[in-house]
Amino acid sequence: MNTTTRWTSAVLPHPRTALALGLLLYAATAAQADAVRNFPPAALRGQLEVVTPPAVQLDGKADQLSMGARIRDTRNLLVTSATLADGQVHLVNYTRDPQGQLNEVWLLTDEEAALPRASASPSWYQRWFGL
């Protein structure tokens, strides 16, 4: 008695069904990659340079990452602060924890950077006119 044929036909889907599911998953992930991420309303924008983790420069001022800081790259994947310690300045959105340290950081894509967002450091316009 050959039970292998019955087992594979019961577990493995039809090749067309598998192809259709694969294409559907590919389309879903491609659409998600093109979408602009939703950031918390309290997130601010700044320029981040990782000096020596956890020490960073945020908008040219010394700052520090929190113990459990999460840094997400432009694909929304978690990255370590050590991988960003290359001397480059990154445009980011960030939130702070109750102690005032950087808690969540998102590296921005060009589309996300074009969207308006409040900054912790006032712009020249705000400083000049006292807004």
Coordinates of C-alpha atoms in Angstrom, one line a residue:
M1 CA 0.0 0.0 0.0
N2 CA 1.4 3.4 -1.0
T3 CA 0.5 6.0 1.6
T4 CA 3.0 8.6 0.4
T5 CA 0.7 9.8 -2.4
R6 CA -2.3 10.3 -0.1
W7 CA -0.2 12.2 2.5
T8 CA 1.4 14.6 0.0
S9 CA -1.9 15.3 -1.7
A10 CA -3.5 16.0 1.6
V11 CA -0.8 18.3 2.9
L12 CA 0.6 20.1 -0.2
P13 CA -1.7 22.4 -2.0
H14 CA -2.3 22.4 -5.7
P15 CA 0.6 24.2 -7.6
R16 CA -1.7 26.9 -8.9
T17 CA -3.1 27.5 -5.4
A18 CA 0.5 27.8 -4.0
L19 CA 1.4 30.2 -6.8
A20 CA -1.6 32.3 -6.2
L21 CA -0.9 32.5 -2.4
G22 CA 2.7 33.4 -3.1
L23 CA 1.8 36.2 -5.4
L24 CA -0.8 37.5 -2.9
L25 CA 1.8 37.5 -0.1
Y26 CA 4.4 39.3 -2.4
A27 CA 1.9 41.9 -3.3
A28 CA 0.9 42.5 0.3
T29 CA 4.5 42.9 1.4
A30 CA 5.4 45.2 -1.5
A31 CA 2.4 47.4 -0.7
Q32 CA 3.3 47.6 2.9
A33 CA 6.9 48.6 2.1
D34 CA 5.7 51.6 0.1
A35 CA 3.4 52.8 2.8
V36 CA 4.3 55.7 5.1
R37 CA 4.6 54.6 8.7
N38 CA 2.3 56.0 11.4
F39 CA 4.3 57.7 14.1
P40 CA 3.0 58.5 17.6
P41 CA 1.6 62.0 17.9
A42 CA 4.2 62.8 20.6
A43 CA 7.1 61.9 18.2
L44 CA 9.5 64.8 17.4
R45 CA 11.9 65.2 14.5
G46 CA 15.6 65.7 14.8
Q47 CA 19.0 64.9 13.4
L48 CA 20.7 62.0 15.1
E49 CA 24.4 61.1 15.1
V50 CA 25.4 58.1 17.1
V51 CA 28.8 58.9 18.7
T52 CA 29.6 56.0 21.1
P53 CA 26.5 54.1 22.1
P54 CA 24.5 55.0 24.1
A55 CA 25.9 58.5 23.7
V56 CA 24.4 60.4 20.7
Q57 CA 24.2 63.9 19.3
L58 CA 20.6 65.0 18.7
D59 CA 20.3 68.3 16.8
G60 CA 24.0 69.0 17.7
K61 CA 23.5 68.6 21.4
A62 CA 24.7 65.7 23.6
D63 CA 22.0 63.2 24.5
Q64 CA 21.6 59.5 25.5
L65 CA 19.7 56.5 24.4
S66 CA 17.6 54.8 27.1
M67 CA 18.5 51.2 28.2
G68 CA 15.8 49.6 26.0
A69 CA 15.9 52.1 23.1
R70 CA 14.5 50.7 19.9
I71 CA 15.9 52.1 16.7
R72 CA 14.1 51.2 13.4
D73 CA 15.5 51.7 10.0
T74 CA 13.7 52.9 6.9
R75 CA 12.3 49.4 6.4
N76 CA 11.0 49.4 10.0
L77 CA 13.5 46.7 11.0
L78 CA 15.2 47.0 14.4
V79 CA 18.9 48.0 14.2
T80 CA 21.5 48.4 16.9
S81 CA 23.0 51.7 17.8
A82 CA 26.4 50.4 17.1
T83 CA 25.6 49.9 13.4
L84 CA 24.8 53.6 13.2
A85 CA 28.0 54.8 14.8
D86 CA 29.6 55.6 11.5
G87 CA 29.7 59.4 11.8
Q88 CA 26.6 59.9 9.6
V89 CA 23.8 62.2 10.6
H90 CA 20.4 60.7 10.2
L91 CA 17.0 62.5 10.0
V92 CA 14.8 60.8 12.6
N93 CA 11.5 60.9 14.4
Y94 CA 11.9 60.0 18.1
T95 CA 10.1 59.8 21.5
R96 CA 11.5 60.1 25.0
D97 CA 11.0 58.0 28.1
P98 CA 9.9 59.5 31.4
Q99 CA 13.6 60.1 32.4
G100 CA 14.1 62.2 29.2
Q101 CA 16.3 59.7 27.3
L102 CA 15.6 58.7 23.7
N103 CA 13.3 55.7 23.8
E104 CA 12.1 55.1 20.3
V105 CA 13.9 56.3 17.1
W106 CA 12.8 55.9 13.5
L107 CA 15.1 56.6 10.6
L108 CA 13.1 58.4 7.9
T109 CA 12.6 57.7 4.3
D110 CA 12.5 60.7 1.8
E111 CA 8.7 60.5 1.7
E112 CA 8.4 60.5 5.5
A113 CA 10.9 63.4 5.8
A114 CA 8.8 65.5 3.5
L115 CA 5.8 65.3 5.9
P116 CA 5.6 68.1 8.5
R117 CA 6.5 67.2 12.1
A118 CA 7.3 69.3 15.1
S119 CA 10.9 69.6 16.3
A120 CA 12.3 70.0 19.7
S121 CA 14.7 72.6 18.6
P122 CA 12.9 75.7 17.2
S123 CA 13.5 76.7 13.6
W124 CA 15.2 80.0 12.7
Y125 CA 11.7 81.4 12.0
Q126 CA 10.4 80.5 15.4
R127 CA 13.5 81.9 17.1
W128 CA 13.4 85.2 15.1
F129 CA 9.8 85.9 15.7
G130 CA 9.6 84.4 19.2
L131 CA 6.9 81.8 18.3

